[in-house]
CSV table of C-alpha atoms in Angstrom, one decimal:
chain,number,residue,atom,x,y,z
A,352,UNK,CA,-99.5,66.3,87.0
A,353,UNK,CA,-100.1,63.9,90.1
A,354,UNK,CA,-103.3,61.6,89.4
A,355,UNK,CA,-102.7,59.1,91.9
A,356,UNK,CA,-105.1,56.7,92.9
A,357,UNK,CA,-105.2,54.3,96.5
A,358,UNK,CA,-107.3,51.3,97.2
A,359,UNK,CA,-107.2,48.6,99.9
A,360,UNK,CA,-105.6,47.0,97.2
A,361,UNK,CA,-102.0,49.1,98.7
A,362,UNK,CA,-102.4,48.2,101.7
A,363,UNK,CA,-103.7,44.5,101.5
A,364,UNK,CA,-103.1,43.2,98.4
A,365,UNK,CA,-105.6,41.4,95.8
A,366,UNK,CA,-107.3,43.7,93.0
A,367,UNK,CA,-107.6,47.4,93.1
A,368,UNK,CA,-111.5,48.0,93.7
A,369,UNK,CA,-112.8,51.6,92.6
A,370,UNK,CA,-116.0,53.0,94.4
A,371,UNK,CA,-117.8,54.8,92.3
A,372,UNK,CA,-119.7,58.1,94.0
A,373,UNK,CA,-117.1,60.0,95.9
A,374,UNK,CA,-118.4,61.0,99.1
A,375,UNK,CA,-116.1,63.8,99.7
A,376,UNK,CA,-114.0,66.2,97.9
A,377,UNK,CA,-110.5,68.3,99.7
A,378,UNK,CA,-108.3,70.4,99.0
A,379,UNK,CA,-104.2,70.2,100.7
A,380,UNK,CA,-100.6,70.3,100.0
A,381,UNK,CA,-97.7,71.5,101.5
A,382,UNK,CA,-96.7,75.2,102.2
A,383,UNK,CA,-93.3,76.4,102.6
A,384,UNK,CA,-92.2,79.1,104.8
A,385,UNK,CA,-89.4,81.8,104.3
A,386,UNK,CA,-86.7,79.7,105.4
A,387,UNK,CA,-87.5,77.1,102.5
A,388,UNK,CA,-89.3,75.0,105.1
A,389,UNK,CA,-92.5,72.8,105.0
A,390,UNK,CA,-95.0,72.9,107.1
A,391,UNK,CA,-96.5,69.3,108.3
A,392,UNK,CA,-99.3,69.4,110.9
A,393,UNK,CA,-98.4,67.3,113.9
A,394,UNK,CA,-101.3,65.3,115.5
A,395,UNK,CA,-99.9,65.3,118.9
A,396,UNK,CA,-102.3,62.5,120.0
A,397,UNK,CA,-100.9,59.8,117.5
A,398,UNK,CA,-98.0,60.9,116.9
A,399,UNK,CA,-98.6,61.5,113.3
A,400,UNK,CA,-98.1,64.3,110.7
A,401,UNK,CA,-100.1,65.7,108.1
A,402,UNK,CA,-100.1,68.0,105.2
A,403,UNK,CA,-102.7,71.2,106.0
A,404,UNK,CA,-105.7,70.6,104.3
A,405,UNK,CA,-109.2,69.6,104.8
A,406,UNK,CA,-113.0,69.4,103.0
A,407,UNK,CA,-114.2,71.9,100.3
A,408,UNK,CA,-116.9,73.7,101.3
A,409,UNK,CA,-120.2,74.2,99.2
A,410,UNK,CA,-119.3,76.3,96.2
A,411,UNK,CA,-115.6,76.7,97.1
A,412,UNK,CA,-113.1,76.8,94.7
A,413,UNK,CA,-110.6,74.1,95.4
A,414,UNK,CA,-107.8,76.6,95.3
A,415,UNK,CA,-109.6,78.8,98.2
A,416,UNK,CA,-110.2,75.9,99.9
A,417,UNK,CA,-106.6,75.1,100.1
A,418,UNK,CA,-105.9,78.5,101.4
A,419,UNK,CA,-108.9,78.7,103.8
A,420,UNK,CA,-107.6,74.9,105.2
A,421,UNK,CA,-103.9,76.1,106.1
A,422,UNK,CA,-105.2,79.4,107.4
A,423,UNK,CA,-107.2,77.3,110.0
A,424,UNK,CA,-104.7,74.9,110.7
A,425,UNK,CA,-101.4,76.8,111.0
A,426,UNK,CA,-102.5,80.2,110.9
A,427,UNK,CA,-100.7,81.2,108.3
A,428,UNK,CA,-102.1,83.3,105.1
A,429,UNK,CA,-100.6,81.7,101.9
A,430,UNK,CA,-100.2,82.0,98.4
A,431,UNK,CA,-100.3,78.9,95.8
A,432,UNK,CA,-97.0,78.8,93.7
A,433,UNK,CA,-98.7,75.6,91.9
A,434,UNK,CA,-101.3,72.7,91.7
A,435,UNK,CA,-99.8,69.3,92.0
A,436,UNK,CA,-102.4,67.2,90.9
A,437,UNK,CA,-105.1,65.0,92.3
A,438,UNK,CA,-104.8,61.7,94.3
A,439,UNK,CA,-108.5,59.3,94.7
A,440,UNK,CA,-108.9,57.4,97.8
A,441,UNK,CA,-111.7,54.2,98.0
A,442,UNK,CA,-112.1,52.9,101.0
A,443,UNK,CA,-114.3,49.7,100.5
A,444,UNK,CA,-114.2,48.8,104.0
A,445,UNK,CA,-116.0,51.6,104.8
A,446,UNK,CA,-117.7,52.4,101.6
A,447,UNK,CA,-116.4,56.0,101.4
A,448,UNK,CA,-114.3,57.8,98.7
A,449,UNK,CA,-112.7,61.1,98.8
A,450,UNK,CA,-111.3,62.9,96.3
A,451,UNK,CA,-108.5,65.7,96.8
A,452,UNK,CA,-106.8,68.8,95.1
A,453,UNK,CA,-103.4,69.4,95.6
A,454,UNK,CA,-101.4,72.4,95.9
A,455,UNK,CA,-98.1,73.9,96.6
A,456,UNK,CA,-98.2,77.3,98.6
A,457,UNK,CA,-95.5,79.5,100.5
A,458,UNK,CA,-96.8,81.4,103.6
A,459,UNK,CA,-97.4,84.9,103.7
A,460,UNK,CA,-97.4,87.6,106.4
A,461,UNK,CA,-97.2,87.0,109.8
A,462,UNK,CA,-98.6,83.8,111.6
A,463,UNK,CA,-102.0,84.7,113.2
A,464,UNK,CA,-103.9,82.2,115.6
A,465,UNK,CA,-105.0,78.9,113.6
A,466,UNK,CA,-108.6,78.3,114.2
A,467,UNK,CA,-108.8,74.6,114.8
A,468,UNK,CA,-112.3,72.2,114.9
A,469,UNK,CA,-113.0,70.6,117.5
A,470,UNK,CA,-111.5,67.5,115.8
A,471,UNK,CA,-108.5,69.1,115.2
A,472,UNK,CA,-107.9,69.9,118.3
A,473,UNK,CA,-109.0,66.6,120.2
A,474,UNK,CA,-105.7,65.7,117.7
A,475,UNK,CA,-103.9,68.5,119.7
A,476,UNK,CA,-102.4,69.5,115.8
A,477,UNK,CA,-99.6,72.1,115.7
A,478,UNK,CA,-97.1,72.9,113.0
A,479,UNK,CA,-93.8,71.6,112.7
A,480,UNK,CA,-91.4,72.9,110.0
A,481,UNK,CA,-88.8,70.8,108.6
A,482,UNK,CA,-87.1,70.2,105.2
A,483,UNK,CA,-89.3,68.9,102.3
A,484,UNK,CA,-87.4,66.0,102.8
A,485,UNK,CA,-87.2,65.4,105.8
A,486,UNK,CA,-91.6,66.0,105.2
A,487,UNK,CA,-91.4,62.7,103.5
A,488,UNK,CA,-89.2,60.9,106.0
A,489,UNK,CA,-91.3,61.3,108.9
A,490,UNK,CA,-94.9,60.4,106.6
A,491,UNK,CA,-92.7,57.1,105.2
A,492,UNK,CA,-91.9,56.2,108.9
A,493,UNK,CA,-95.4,57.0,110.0
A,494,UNK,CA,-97.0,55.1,107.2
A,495,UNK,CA,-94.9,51.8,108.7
A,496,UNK,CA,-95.8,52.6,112.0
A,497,UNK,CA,-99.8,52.7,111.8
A,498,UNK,CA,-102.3,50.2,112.1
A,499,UNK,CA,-105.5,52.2,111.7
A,500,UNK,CA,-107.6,52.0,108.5
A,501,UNK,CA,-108.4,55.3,107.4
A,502,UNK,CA,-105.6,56.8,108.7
A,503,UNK,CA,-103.0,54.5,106.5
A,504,UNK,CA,-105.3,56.0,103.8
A,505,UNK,CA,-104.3,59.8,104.6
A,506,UNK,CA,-100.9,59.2,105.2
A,507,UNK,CA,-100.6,57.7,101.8
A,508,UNK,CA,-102.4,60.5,100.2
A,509,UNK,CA,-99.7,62.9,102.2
A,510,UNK,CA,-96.5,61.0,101.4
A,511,UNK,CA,-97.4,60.6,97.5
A,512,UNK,CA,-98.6,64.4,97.4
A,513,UNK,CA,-94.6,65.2,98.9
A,514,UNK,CA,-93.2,62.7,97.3
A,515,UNK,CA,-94.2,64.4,93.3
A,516,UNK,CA,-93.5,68.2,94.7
A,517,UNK,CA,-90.0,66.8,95.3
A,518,UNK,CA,-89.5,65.3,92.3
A,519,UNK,CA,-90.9,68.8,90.8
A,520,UNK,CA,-88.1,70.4,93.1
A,521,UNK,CA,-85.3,68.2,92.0
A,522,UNK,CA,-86.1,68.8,88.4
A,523,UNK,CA,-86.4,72.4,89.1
A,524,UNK,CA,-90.2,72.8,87.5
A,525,UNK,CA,-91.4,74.4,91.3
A,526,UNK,CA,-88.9,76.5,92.7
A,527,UNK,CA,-89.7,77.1,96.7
């Protein structure tokens, strides 16, 4: 199971520093259509992906959540073939922690309209499917190509959450 943990430490160097109240908890992964394909949310205005996924509401389970998140950001209903662990981001810059559930899903039924936030849409998202692999490829390139602090954070989150489905795949323990 994933337990991965990021710091400025990644991204900076020196010693890993841990914040210790986490000031928000989400739930995302990746889904994977009929055609074997995954879905990464494009964020027109930067240019970068992400995997579907946002905050847990009050009460929410974190599998719910993780369902409720990809409905409203690709439209699609989904079911979760298996949890992938959890990955810890503390961001001492800016004092805030967040802590994320993981989860593998494949899409169900047809695509309705996604019902973005205003955020989300301000970041123009849409879904693009590719390979899982070729998922990874375009976080890895957009991890080297950004220069904004919380967003390095995210990307990181993203690539290692594809990164350990992957290696799930290959060894044939998740079967999509």
């Amino acid at each position: 199971m994933l337990k991965a943990v990021i710091t400025d430490a990644d991204f900076y160097g020196g010693e890993p520093k841990l914040l210790t109240d986490i000031s928000r908890y989400g739930s995302r992964g990746i889904i994977i259509n009929n055609s074997g394909m995954a879905g990464m949310v494009l964020m027109s205005a930067n240019g970068f992906y992400k995997l579907p996924g946002g905050g847990i509401d009050l009460g929410e389970k974190e599998s719910d959540a993780f369902i409720r998140e990809v409905m409203e950001e690709t439209g699609y209903g989904c079911r979760i073939i298996a949890p992938l662990g959890t990955v810890e981001e503390h961001k001492n810059k800016t004092g805030f922690s967040h802590f994320s559930y993981a989860f593998i899903g494949k899409t169900e039924g047809e695509c309705r309209k996604a019902s973005l936030s205003q955020t989300d849409k301000l970041l123009d998202f849409s879904v693009s499917w590719m390979p899982i692999k070729d998922a990874a490829a375009v976080m890895t390139k957009s991890l080297q190509m950004c220069g904004e602090y919380k967003m390095k954070f995210m990307l990181l989150r993203d690539k290692l959450i594809l990164d350990y489905a992957i290696e799930l795949i290959d060894k044939g323990e998740i079967v999509i």
